[in-house]
């Protein structure tokens, strides 16, 4: 399906959009790259305002966009740089709360339409939680349209005062392929050997080492399967502030867990795993859940946020912060290859219901056209 911007179709100059990204988590950064590529291919001029390191990682310029370095902070210099980049934009699209707030400041006094995508909910405690609520309110009231990646984010935007909030189509961008990725079975023994999972089940968790990821609960759960023979190995890919604390627990309690750090071969790690684990206390449209189902890896995840809506009946869902339920689900699946095979088949069917990159770009472009078309005079 090819949707050409109706601006170019009517002979007007091409639509010019500015995509604003903060530090950007992996999901929102990959989404912006996918959007930039799809929009540029359809004749839209795209400028991505993001920190330089984000362009190094995601190569927005290689996707056909112009990149403008805008630091993460909301100081006057960053806002001025963003304001300058948005000067002749037909529409500005910001991703995430902090990037959206900077866009609101940069567009102050202008009538440029602002689209905001909420990929996840920002969290904080104490006084900072109050500040985040004020930021959310300011952003959703200034936005022309708020797109939420899950139904509960759309509901939250409406409750916070959005005049137009809609469910966003967000695809899982395809990997930039290597020949080896086409044959994961070839890599599987190598990956398992590297992680130390020869002759034992490999359970894979992915995500930053932060409190809300639920790794405390996961470590508690691993105690329950130390008695299994062979003992499953849990590998956790990611970095973050809890690394020291988690590593101490692993060593002190003799837990069958390895922290493998930040990795850029997540698809290969998942393809080598027997199960994928998502123990988060909160989660929106989880990239890991999508990658696991695509890779035909049975998933055990918490029943939180956008997870049930995303995976349907294609995963084992357990309550958050319940180590016993998590441990039981893992032990059951490891002993039940038929159930694992059923989950793999359901996963493939569920993944087929998610939007493609092409459909995601088409939906976003239809919103852009709606907001930028000249209105006929009555």
Short mmCIF file of C-alpha atoms in Angstrom, two decimals, residues 9-278:
data_model
loop_
_atom_site.label_atom_id
_atom_site.label_comp_id
_atom_site.label_asym_id
_atom_site.label_seq_id
_atom_site.Cartn_x
_atom_site.Cartn_y
_atom_site.Cartn_z
CA UNK A 9 -0.55 14.95 -5.17
CA UNK A 10 -2.20 18.37 -5.45
CA UNK A 11 0.96 20.03 -6.72
CA UNK A 12 1.66 21.87 -3.44
CA UNK A 13 5.17 21.93 -2.05
CA UNK A 14 5.98 18.74 -0.12
CA UNK A 15 4.74 18.45 3.44
CA UNK A 16 7.53 19.36 5.89
CA UNK A 17 7.47 17.60 9.25
CA UNK A 18 9.76 17.81 12.25
CA UNK A 19 10.08 14.71 14.47
CA UNK A 20 11.22 15.55 18.01
CA UNK A 21 12.90 12.86 20.11
CA UNK A 22 14.29 13.19 23.62
CA UNK A 23 16.84 10.70 24.92
CA UNK A 24 14.34 8.28 23.49
CA UNK A 25 13.96 4.71 24.61
CA UNK A 26 14.78 2.03 22.04
CA UNK A 27 11.12 1.63 21.05
CA UNK A 28 10.44 5.30 20.32
CA UNK A 29 13.82 5.82 18.59
CA UNK A 30 13.28 2.82 16.29
CA UNK A 31 9.72 4.05 15.62
CA UNK A 32 11.00 7.50 14.59
CA UNK A 33 13.57 5.93 12.27
CA UNK A 34 10.87 3.76 10.69
CA UNK A 35 8.56 6.77 10.32
CA UNK A 36 11.33 8.94 8.86
CA UNK A 37 12.16 6.29 6.27
CA UNK A 38 8.52 5.67 5.31
CA UNK A 39 7.59 9.37 5.17
CA UNK A 40 10.66 10.30 3.11
CA UNK A 41 9.83 7.49 0.66
CA UNK A 42 6.38 9.07 0.24
CA UNK A 43 7.77 12.50 -0.63
CA UNK A 44 7.52 14.10 2.82
CA UNK A 45 10.42 16.28 3.99
CA UNK A 46 11.49 15.03 7.42
CA UNK A 47 13.74 16.69 9.97
CA UNK A 48 14.58 14.68 13.11
CA UNK A 49 15.54 16.77 16.14
CA UNK A 50 17.36 14.47 18.54
CA UNK A 51 20.66 14.23 20.41
CA UNK A 52 23.63 13.44 18.13
CA UNK A 53 24.16 10.04 19.78
CA UNK A 54 20.62 9.00 18.75
CA UNK A 55 21.49 9.73 15.10
CA UNK A 56 24.70 7.70 15.44
CA UNK A 57 22.69 4.72 16.74
CA UNK A 58 19.58 4.96 14.53
CA UNK A 59 20.99 6.70 11.43
CA UNK A 60 18.06 9.04 10.74
CA UNK A 61 20.06 10.67 7.94
CA UNK A 62 20.48 7.23 6.33
CA UNK A 63 16.69 6.90 6.43
CA UNK A 64 16.33 10.02 4.26
CA UNK A 65 15.78 12.61 7.01
CA UNK A 66 17.75 15.71 7.92
CA UNK A 67 19.11 15.46 11.48
CA UNK A 68 19.41 18.47 13.78
CA UNK A 69 21.24 17.98 17.07
CA UNK A 70 19.01 19.08 19.95
CA UNK A 71 20.23 18.11 23.45
CA UNK A 72 17.87 16.35 25.87
CA UNK A 73 17.59 19.27 28.26
CA UNK A 74 14.78 21.86 28.27
CA UNK A 75 17.17 24.78 28.80
CA UNK A 76 16.71 27.96 26.73
CA UNK A 77 19.48 27.04 24.24
CA UNK A 78 17.90 23.64 23.44
CA UNK A 79 14.44 25.18 23.09
CA UNK A 80 15.85 27.93 20.84
CA UNK A 81 17.56 25.31 18.62
CA UNK A 82 14.29 23.40 18.36
CA UNK A 83 12.30 26.57 17.68
CA UNK A 84 14.69 27.38 14.84
CA UNK A 85 14.41 23.85 13.38
CA UNK A 86 10.58 24.11 13.45
CA UNK A 87 10.47 27.54 11.79
CA UNK A 88 8.98 26.48 8.42
CA UNK A 89 7.47 23.14 9.50
CA UNK A 90 3.91 22.31 8.41
CA UNK A 91 3.59 20.00 11.40
CA UNK A 92 5.65 18.95 14.43
CA UNK A 93 5.46 15.40 15.85
CA UNK A 94 7.02 14.83 19.29
CA UNK A 95 7.66 11.43 20.91
CA UNK A 96 7.60 11.00 24.68
CA UNK A 97 6.77 13.44 27.46
CA UNK A 98 10.01 15.42 27.71
CA UNK A 99 10.44 15.83 23.95
CA UNK A 100 6.78 16.90 23.77
CA UNK A 101 7.26 19.50 26.49
CA UNK A 102 10.24 20.96 24.63
CA UNK A 103 8.14 21.07 21.44
CA UNK A 104 5.34 22.92 23.29
CA UNK A 105 7.87 25.53 24.49
CA UNK A 106 9.44 25.82 21.03
CA UNK A 107 6.07 26.29 19.27
CA UNK A 108 4.78 28.85 21.79
CA UNK A 109 2.97 31.63 19.92
CA UNK A 110 2.88 29.69 16.63
CA UNK A 111 -0.08 27.93 15.06
CA UNK A 112 1.88 24.90 13.84
CA UNK A 113 -0.09 21.67 14.50
CA UNK A 114 1.55 19.48 17.16
CA UNK A 115 1.11 15.70 17.20
CA UNK A 116 2.34 13.92 20.32
CA UNK A 117 2.93 10.16 20.59
CA UNK A 118 2.99 8.61 24.06
CA UNK A 119 5.03 5.41 23.80
CA UNK A 120 5.02 4.82 27.54
CA UNK A 121 3.96 6.55 30.70
CA UNK A 122 6.57 8.63 32.51
CA UNK A 123 6.87 7.68 36.19
CA UNK A 124 8.32 9.41 39.23
CA UNK A 125 7.78 9.53 42.97
CA UNK A 126 7.27 12.30 45.50
CA UNK A 127 7.53 15.93 44.36
CA UNK A 128 8.75 14.87 40.93
CA UNK A 129 5.52 12.91 40.35
CA UNK A 130 3.56 16.15 40.79
CA UNK A 131 5.86 17.90 38.29
CA UNK A 132 5.32 15.10 35.74
CA UNK A 133 1.54 15.43 36.08
CA UNK A 134 1.82 19.18 35.41
CA UNK A 135 4.00 18.48 32.35
CA UNK A 136 1.52 15.89 31.06
CA UNK A 137 -1.37 18.35 31.42
CA UNK A 138 0.53 21.14 29.70
CA UNK A 139 1.52 18.86 26.80
CA UNK A 140 -1.85 17.22 26.13
CA UNK A 141 -3.70 20.55 26.25
CA UNK A 142 -1.27 22.07 23.74
CA UNK A 143 -1.26 19.06 21.39
CA UNK A 144 -3.57 19.04 18.38
CA UNK A 145 -3.69 15.22 18.48
CA UNK A 146 -2.29 12.79 21.07
CA UNK A 147 -1.50 9.28 19.80
CA UNK A 148 -1.18 6.58 22.48
CA UNK A 149 0.48 3.24 21.76
CA UNK A 150 -1.95 1.43 24.11
CA UNK A 151 -5.61 1.92 25.04
CA UNK A 152 -4.74 2.84 28.63
CA UNK A 153 -2.36 5.59 27.42
CA UNK A 154 -5.17 6.96 25.21
CA UNK A 155 -7.56 6.91 28.20
CA UNK A 156 -4.97 8.65 30.36
CA UNK A 157 -4.46 11.38 27.73
CA UNK A 158 -8.24 11.96 27.62
CA UNK A 159 -8.49 12.14 31.41
CA UNK A 160 -5.58 14.59 31.48
CA UNK A 161 -7.37 16.98 29.10
CA UNK A 162 -6.48 15.97 25.51
CA UNK A 163 -9.01 17.35 23.02
CA UNK A 164 -8.23 14.56 20.51
CA UNK A 165 -6.60 11.30 21.63
CA UNK A 166 -6.36 8.22 19.41
CA UNK A 167 -4.83 4.76 19.44
CA UNK A 168 -1.62 4.79 17.41
CA UNK A 169 -0.61 2.10 14.98
CA UNK A 170 2.97 1.30 15.99
CA UNK A 171 4.84 -1.47 14.20
CA UNK A 172 7.84 -3.37 15.41
CA UNK A 173 10.45 -2.12 12.93
CA UNK A 174 12.13 -4.97 11.11
CA UNK A 175 15.78 -5.65 11.93
CA UNK A 176 18.43 -4.26 9.61
CA UNK A 177 19.37 -7.68 8.39
CA UNK A 178 22.55 -9.67 8.36
CA UNK A 179 22.77 -12.96 6.48
CA UNK A 180 23.19 -14.86 9.75
CA UNK A 181 19.86 -13.52 11.07
CA UNK A 182 18.08 -15.36 8.27
CA UNK A 183 19.23 -18.64 9.80
CA UNK A 184 18.93 -18.33 13.59
CA UNK A 185 19.27 -22.10 14.04
CA UNK A 186 22.89 -21.84 12.88
CA UNK A 187 23.66 -19.28 15.57
CA UNK A 188 21.70 -20.97 18.36
CA UNK A 189 24.44 -23.37 19.61
CA UNK A 190 27.05 -20.59 19.45
CA UNK A 191 24.89 -18.13 21.45
CA UNK A 192 23.94 -20.76 24.04
CA UNK A 193 27.59 -21.79 24.46
CA UNK A 194 28.65 -18.17 24.93
CA UNK A 195 26.02 -17.67 27.66
CA UNK A 196 26.87 -20.97 29.39
CA UNK A 197 23.54 -22.66 28.60
CA UNK A 198 24.67 -25.93 27.06
CA UNK A 199 22.50 -28.85 28.17
CA UNK A 200 20.20 -26.66 30.24
CA UNK A 201 17.19 -24.41 29.49
CA UNK A 202 17.96 -20.77 28.63
CA UNK A 203 15.48 -18.10 29.83
CA UNK A 204 15.95 -14.62 28.37
CA UNK A 205 14.95 -11.26 29.85
CA UNK A 206 15.74 -7.93 28.18
CA UNK A 207 15.49 -4.37 29.50
CA UNK A 208 17.26 -1.67 31.48
CA UNK A 209 18.26 -2.63 35.02
CA UNK A 210 15.76 -0.39 36.78
CA UNK A 211 13.32 -0.96 39.62
CA UNK A 212 10.13 -1.04 37.52
CA UNK A 213 11.48 -3.91 35.37
CA UNK A 214 10.69 -6.39 38.15
CA UNK A 215 14.11 -8.07 38.26
CA UNK A 216 13.89 -8.37 42.08
CA UNK A 217 10.82 -10.57 41.57
CA UNK A 218 12.62 -12.52 38.83
CA UNK A 219 15.59 -13.23 41.10
CA UNK A 220 13.17 -14.37 43.85
CA UNK A 221 11.51 -16.71 41.32
CA UNK A 222 14.83 -18.31 40.29
CA UNK A 223 15.17 -19.76 43.80
CA UNK A 224 12.18 -22.02 43.04
CA UNK A 225 13.82 -23.67 40.06
CA UNK A 226 17.28 -24.21 41.54
CA UNK A 227 15.98 -27.70 42.40
CA UNK A 228 15.25 -28.56 38.75
CA UNK A 229 17.62 -30.85 36.89
CA UNK A 230 19.15 -29.37 34.82
CA UNK A 231 18.90 -25.92 36.43
CA UNK A 232 17.64 -23.28 33.94
CA UNK A 233 19.92 -20.30 33.31
CA UNK A 234 18.41 -16.80 33.23
CA UNK A 235 20.28 -14.28 31.07
CA UNK A 236 19.34 -10.61 31.50
CA UNK A 237 20.42 -8.23 28.71
CA UNK A 238 20.50 -4.57 29.70
CA UNK A 239 22.33 -1.97 31.74
CA UNK A 240 21.22 0.38 34.47
CA UNK A 241 21.52 1.64 38.03
CA UNK A 242 20.60 -1.69 39.69
CA UNK A 243 23.48 -3.66 38.17
CA UNK A 244 25.59 -3.67 41.36
CA UNK A 245 22.68 -4.56 43.61
CA UNK A 246 21.46 -7.38 41.34
CA UNK A 247 24.97 -8.78 40.85
CA UNK A 248 25.51 -8.88 44.63
CA UNK A 249 22.26 -10.81 45.10
CA UNK A 250 23.17 -13.27 42.35
CA UNK A 251 26.54 -13.96 43.98
CA UNK A 252 25.40 -13.94 47.63
CA UNK A 253 22.42 -16.23 46.99
CA UNK A 254 24.06 -18.43 44.34
CA UNK A 255 21.31 -17.71 41.80
CA UNK A 256 21.42 -19.22 38.26
CA UNK A 257 21.38 -15.77 36.62
CA UNK A 258 23.82 -13.94 34.33
CA UNK A 259 23.79 -10.21 33.65
CA UNK A 260 25.10 -9.95 30.09
CA UNK A 261 25.04 -6.16 29.74
CA UNK A 262 23.75 -4.07 26.87
CA UNK A 263 23.57 -6.13 23.68
CA UNK A 264 22.89 -5.29 20.04
CA UNK A 265 22.07 -8.91 19.10
CA UNK A 266 18.73 -9.26 20.94
CA UNK A 267 17.00 -11.13 18.07
CA UNK A 268 19.79 -13.74 18.10
CA UNK A 269 19.67 -14.05 21.92
CA UNK A 270 15.89 -14.53 21.82
CA UNK A 271 16.09 -17.07 19.00
CA UNK A 272 18.49 -19.13 21.16
CA UNK A 273 16.20 -19.03 24.24
CA UNK A 274 13.68 -21.62 25.44
CA UNK A 275 11.49 -18.97 27.10
CA UNK A 276 11.34 -15.16 27.18
CA UNK A 277 10.55 -13.47 30.50
CA UNK A 278 8.98 -10.03 31.03
#
